[in-house]
Short mmCIF file of C-alpha atoms in Angstrom, two decimals:
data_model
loop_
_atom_site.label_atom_id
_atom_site.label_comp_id
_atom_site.label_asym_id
_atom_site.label_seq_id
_atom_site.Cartn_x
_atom_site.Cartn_y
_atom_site.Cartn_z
CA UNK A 1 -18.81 24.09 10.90
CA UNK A 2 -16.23 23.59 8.18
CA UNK A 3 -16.54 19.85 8.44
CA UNK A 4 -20.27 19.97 8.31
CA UNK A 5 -19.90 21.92 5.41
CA UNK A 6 -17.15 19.80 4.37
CA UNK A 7 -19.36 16.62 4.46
CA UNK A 8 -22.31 17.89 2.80
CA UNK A 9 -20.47 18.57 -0.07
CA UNK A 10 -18.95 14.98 -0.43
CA UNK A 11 -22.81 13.74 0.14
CA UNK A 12 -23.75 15.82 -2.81
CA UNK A 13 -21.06 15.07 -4.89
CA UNK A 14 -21.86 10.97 -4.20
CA UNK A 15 -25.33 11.83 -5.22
CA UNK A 16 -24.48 13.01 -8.09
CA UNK A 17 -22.02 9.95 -8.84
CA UNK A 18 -25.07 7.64 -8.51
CA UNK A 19 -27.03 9.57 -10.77
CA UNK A 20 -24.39 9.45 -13.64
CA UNK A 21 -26.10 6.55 -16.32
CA UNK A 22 -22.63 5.62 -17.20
CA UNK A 23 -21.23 5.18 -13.26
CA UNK A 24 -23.25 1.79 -12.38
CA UNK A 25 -21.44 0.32 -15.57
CA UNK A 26 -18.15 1.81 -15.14
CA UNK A 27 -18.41 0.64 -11.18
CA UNK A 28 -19.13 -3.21 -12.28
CA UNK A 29 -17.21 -3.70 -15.11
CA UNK A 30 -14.86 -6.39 -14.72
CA UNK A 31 -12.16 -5.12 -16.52
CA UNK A 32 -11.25 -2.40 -14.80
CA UNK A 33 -7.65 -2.69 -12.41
CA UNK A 34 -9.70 -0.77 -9.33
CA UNK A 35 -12.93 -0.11 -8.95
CA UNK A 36 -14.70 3.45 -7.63
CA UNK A 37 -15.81 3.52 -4.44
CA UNK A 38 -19.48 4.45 -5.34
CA UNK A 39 -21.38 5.34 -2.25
CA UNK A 40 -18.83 4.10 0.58
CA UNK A 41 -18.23 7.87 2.27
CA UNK A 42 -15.51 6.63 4.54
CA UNK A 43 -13.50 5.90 1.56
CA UNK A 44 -14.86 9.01 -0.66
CA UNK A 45 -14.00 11.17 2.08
CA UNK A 46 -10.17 9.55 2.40
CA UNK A 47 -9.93 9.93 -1.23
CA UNK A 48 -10.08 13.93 -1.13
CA UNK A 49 -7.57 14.11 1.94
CA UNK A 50 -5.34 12.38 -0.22
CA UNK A 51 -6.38 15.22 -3.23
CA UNK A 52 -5.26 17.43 -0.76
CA UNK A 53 -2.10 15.75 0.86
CA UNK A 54 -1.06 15.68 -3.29
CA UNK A 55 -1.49 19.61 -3.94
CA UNK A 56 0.82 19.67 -1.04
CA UNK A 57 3.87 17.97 -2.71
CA UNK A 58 3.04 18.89 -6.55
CA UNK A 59 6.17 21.23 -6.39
CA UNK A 60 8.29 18.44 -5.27
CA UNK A 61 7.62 15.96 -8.42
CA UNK A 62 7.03 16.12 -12.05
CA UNK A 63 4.04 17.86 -13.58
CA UNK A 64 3.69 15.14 -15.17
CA UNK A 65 3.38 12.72 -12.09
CA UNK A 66 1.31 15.10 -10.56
CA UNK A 67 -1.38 14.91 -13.15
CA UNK A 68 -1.58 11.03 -13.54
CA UNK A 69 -1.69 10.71 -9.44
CA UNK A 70 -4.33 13.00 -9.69
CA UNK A 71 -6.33 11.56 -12.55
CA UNK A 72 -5.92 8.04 -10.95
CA UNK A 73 -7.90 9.10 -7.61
CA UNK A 74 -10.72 10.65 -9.99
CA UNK A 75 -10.42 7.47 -11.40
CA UNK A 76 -11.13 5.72 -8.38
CA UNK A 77 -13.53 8.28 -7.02
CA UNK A 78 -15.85 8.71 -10.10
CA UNK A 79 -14.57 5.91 -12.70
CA UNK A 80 -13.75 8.34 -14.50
CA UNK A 81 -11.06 7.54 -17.44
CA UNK A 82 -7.70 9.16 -17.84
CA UNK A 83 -4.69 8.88 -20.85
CA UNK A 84 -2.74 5.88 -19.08
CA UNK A 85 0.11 5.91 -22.27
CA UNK A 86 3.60 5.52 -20.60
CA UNK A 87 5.40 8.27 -18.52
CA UNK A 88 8.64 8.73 -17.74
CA UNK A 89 8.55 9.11 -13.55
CA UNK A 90 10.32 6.51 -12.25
CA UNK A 91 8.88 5.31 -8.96
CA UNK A 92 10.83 2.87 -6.60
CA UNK A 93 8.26 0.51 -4.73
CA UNK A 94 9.07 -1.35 -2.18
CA UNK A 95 7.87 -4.75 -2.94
CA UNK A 96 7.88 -7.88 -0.64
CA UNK A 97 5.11 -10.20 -3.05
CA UNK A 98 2.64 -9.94 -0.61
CA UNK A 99 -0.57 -8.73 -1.72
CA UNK A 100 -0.53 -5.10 -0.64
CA UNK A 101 2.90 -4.73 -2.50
CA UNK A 102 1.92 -6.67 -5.60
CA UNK A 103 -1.25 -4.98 -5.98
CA UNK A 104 0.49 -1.75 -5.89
CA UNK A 105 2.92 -2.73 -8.22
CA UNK A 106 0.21 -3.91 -10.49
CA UNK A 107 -1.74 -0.43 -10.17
CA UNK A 108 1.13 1.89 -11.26
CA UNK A 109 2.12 0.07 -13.60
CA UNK A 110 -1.48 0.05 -15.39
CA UNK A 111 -1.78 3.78 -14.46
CA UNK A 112 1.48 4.23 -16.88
CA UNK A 113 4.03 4.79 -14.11
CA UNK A 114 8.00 3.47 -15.12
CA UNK A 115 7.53 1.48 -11.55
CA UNK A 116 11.10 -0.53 -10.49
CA UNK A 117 10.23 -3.13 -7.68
CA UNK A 118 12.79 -3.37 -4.95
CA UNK A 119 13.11 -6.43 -2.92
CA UNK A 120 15.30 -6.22 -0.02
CA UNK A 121 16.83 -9.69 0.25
CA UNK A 122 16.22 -11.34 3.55
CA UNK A 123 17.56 -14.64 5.28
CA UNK A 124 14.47 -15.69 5.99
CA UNK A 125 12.65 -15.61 2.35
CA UNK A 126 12.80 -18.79 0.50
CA UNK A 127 14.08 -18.97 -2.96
CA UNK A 128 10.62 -19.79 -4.97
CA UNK A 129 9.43 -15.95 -3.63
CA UNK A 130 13.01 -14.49 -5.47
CA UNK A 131 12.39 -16.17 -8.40
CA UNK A 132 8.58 -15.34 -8.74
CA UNK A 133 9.63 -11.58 -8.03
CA UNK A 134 12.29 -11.58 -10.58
CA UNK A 135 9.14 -12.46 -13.15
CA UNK A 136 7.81 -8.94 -12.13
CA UNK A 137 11.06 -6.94 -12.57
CA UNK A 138 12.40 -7.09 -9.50
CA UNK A 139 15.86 -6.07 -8.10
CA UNK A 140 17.40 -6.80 -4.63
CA UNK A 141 19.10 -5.00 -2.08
CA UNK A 142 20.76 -5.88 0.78
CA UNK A 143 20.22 -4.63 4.55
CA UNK A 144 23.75 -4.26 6.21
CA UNK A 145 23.85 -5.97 9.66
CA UNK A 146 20.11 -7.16 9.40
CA UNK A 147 20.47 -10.44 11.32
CA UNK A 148 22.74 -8.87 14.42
CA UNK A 149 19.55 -6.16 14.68
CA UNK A 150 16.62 -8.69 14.33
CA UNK A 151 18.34 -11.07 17.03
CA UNK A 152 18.82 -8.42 19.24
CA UNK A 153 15.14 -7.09 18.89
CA UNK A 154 14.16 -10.67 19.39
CA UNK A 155 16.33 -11.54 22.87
CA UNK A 156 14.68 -8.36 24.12
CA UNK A 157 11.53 -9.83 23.44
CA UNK A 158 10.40 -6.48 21.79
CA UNK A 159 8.40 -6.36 18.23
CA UNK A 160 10.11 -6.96 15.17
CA UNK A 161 8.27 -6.01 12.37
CA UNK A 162 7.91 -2.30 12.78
CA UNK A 163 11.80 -2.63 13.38
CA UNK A 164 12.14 -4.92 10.30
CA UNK A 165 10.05 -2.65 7.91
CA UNK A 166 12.46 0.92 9.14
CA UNK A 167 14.90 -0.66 7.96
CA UNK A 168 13.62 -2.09 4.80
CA UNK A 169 12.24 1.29 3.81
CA UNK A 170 15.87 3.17 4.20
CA UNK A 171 17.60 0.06 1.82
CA UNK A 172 14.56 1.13 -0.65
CA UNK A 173 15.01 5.00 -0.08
CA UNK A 174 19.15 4.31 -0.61
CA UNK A 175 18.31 2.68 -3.89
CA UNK A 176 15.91 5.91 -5.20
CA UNK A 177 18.81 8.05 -4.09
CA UNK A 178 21.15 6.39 -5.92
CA UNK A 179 19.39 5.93 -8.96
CA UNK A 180 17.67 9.04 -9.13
CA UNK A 181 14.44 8.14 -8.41
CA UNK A 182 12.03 10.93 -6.54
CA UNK A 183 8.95 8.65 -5.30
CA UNK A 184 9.19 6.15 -3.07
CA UNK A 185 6.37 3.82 -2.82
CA UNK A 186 4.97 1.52 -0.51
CA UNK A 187 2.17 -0.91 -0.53
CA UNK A 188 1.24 0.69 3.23
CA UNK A 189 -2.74 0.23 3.81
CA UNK A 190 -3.26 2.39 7.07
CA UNK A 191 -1.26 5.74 6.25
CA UNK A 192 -4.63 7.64 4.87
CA UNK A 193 -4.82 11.83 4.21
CA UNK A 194 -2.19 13.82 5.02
CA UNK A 195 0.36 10.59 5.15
CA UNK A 196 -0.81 9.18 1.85
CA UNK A 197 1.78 11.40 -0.28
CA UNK A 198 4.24 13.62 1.84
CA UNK A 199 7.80 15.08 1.28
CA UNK A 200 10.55 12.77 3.33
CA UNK A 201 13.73 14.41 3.30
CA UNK A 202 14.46 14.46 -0.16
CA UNK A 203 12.28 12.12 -1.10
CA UNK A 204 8.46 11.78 -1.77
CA UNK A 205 6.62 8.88 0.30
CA UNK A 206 3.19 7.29 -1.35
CA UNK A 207 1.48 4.97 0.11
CA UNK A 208 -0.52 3.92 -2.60
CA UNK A 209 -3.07 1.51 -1.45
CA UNK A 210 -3.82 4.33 1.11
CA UNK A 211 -3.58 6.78 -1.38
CA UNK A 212 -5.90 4.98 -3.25
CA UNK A 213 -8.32 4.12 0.62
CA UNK A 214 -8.13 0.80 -0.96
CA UNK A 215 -8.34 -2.30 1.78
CA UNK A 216 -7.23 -5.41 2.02
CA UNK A 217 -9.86 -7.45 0.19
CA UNK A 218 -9.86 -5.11 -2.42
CA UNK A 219 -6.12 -5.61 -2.98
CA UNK A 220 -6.37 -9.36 -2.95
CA UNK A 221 -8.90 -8.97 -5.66
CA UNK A 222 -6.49 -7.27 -8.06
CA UNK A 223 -3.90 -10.02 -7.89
CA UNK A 224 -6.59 -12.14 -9.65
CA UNK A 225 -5.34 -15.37 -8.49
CA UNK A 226 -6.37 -17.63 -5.02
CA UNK A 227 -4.12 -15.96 -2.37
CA UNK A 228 -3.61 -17.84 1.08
CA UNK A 229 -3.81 -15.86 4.22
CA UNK A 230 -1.67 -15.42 6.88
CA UNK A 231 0.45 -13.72 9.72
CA UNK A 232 3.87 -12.80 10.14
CA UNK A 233 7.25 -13.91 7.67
CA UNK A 234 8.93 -17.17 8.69
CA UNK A 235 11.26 -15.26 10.51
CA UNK A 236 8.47 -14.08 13.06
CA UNK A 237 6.80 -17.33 13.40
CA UNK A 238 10.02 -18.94 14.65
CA UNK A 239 10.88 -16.20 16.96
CA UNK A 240 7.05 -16.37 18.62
CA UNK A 241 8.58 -19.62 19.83
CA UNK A 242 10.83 -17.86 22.59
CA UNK A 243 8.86 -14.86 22.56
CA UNK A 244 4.97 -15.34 22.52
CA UNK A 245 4.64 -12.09 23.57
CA UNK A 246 5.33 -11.02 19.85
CA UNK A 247 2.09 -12.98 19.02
CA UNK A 248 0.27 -10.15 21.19
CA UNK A 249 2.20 -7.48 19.41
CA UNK A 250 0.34 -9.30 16.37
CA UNK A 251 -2.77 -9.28 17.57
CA UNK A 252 -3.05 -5.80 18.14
CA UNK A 253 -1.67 -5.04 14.68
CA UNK A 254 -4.47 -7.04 13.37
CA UNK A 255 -7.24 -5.00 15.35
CA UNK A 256 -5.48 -1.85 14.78
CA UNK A 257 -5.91 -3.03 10.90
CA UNK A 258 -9.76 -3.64 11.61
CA UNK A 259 -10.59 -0.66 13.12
CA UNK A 260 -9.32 1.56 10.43
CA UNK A 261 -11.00 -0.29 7.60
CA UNK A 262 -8.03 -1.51 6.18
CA UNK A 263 -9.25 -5.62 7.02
CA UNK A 264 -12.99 -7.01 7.26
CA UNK A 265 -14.22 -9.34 10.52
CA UNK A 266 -13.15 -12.69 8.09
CA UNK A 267 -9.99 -11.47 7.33
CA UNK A 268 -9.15 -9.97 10.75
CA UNK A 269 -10.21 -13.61 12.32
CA UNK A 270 -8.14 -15.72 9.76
CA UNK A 271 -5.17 -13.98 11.01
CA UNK A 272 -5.72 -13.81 14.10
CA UNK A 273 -6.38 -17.70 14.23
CA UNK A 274 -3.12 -17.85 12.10
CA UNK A 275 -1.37 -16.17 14.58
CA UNK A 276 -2.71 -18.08 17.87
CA UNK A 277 -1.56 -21.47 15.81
CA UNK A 278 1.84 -20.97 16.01
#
């Protein structure tokens, strides 16, 4: 009953978005860094769990924080404009240059957020992607005993990337610490509701793109440039050669994408196509 209840009130609240004169404007304008979700309820409906996965951690972070977090999901619900002058939260965001990462990056910053990209610095990134990060800011970290972990993951013939991103996400988390930085941010697309914002130790985890129930095409779109599709780092492209299984692994990472929403059919079948190539 509560969720019946629940969604009627979302259904009049979008009603009453599409009635707004200003919203159809505000919606369209091409200006704008995201754009509301006008009358998409899977999205409108993600948007509020996140509301309510922030109330849970406002006591953890700056007041200050708090309100432009909040503001920026109104902002995305409803178009609705909020102060974005500079603030002084620092957030750490784990940033690879990919386009969920970027796009992130590229958010906060716009929203007013002090944001401090941290690239972990792998063997298997090639130098033209550390000097394009550097353009945004970026600083590097290393992963202690990264290769010996990766190889053994790899003779096993077990996935890689879940194992790859753990361990990228503790070298980011070890920077915040050490710099005094309370958010850690990620450009994560599936972690909607309750796992969009939460407390992590001592630490506070966004997820912004989920945060924000933004997907994949939308976060392409912010990058404003042509942006080239595909599966997988170098690193897991070479090790698909004595382990196809990974490229299964890959596969269902893909349709686990699709069903949430996060990728469209075109995108989910450019990388999967990607992925069979190899």
């Amino acid at each position: 009953m509560c969720y019946l209840k629940f969604n009627l009130s979302l259904q009049l609240e979008m009603e009453q978005a599409r009635r707004q004169k200003s919203f159809k404007s505000i919606y369209l304008n091409p200006f704008t860094m995201i754009k509301a979700v006008k009358d998409d309820f899977v999205k409108f409906y993600r948007l509020h769990q996140s509301l309510e996965a922030l109330e849970r951690v406002r006591g953890e972070i700056s007041e200050e924080a708090y309100e432009r977090l909040k503001a920026l999901v109104y902002y995305r619900l409803y178009g609705r404009e909020f102060n974005r002058d500079k603030i002084k939260e620092k957030i750490a965001l784990a940033f690879s240059m990919g386009s969920d990462s970027t796009a992130s990056l590229l958010i906060l910053r716009w929203a007013g957020f002090d944001v401090v990209p941290v690239m972990v610095r792998l063997p298997q990134m090639r130098d033209v992607i550390l000097l394009r990060a550097q353009e945004y800011g970026a600083v590097f970290v290393e992963v202690p005993n990264y290769a010996e972990v990766i190889s053994s993951q790899i003779q096993k013939r077990a996935p890689i990337c879940g194992k790859c991103h753990s361990m990228i996400m503790e070298a980011v988390k070890n920077y915040a610490r050490k710099n005094g930085i309370k958010i850690v941010a990620s450009g994560d697309l599936l972690s909607f509701g309750s796992i969009s914002i939460y407390k992590e130790g001592d630490l506070i985890k966004l997820n912004l793109p989920a945060f924000l129930a933004l997907d994949k095409r939308e976060a392409i779109s912010i990058l404003g440039r042509k942006y080239a599709l595909g599966f997988g780092c170098p690193l897991w492209k070479n090790a698909t050669k004595s382990a196809p299984i990974l490229k299964r692994f890959g596969i269902q990472r893909v349709l686990r994408e699709l069903r949430a929403g996060a990728i469209d059919k075109e995108i989910a079948n450019a990388l999967i196509r990607d992925i069979l190539k190899n």
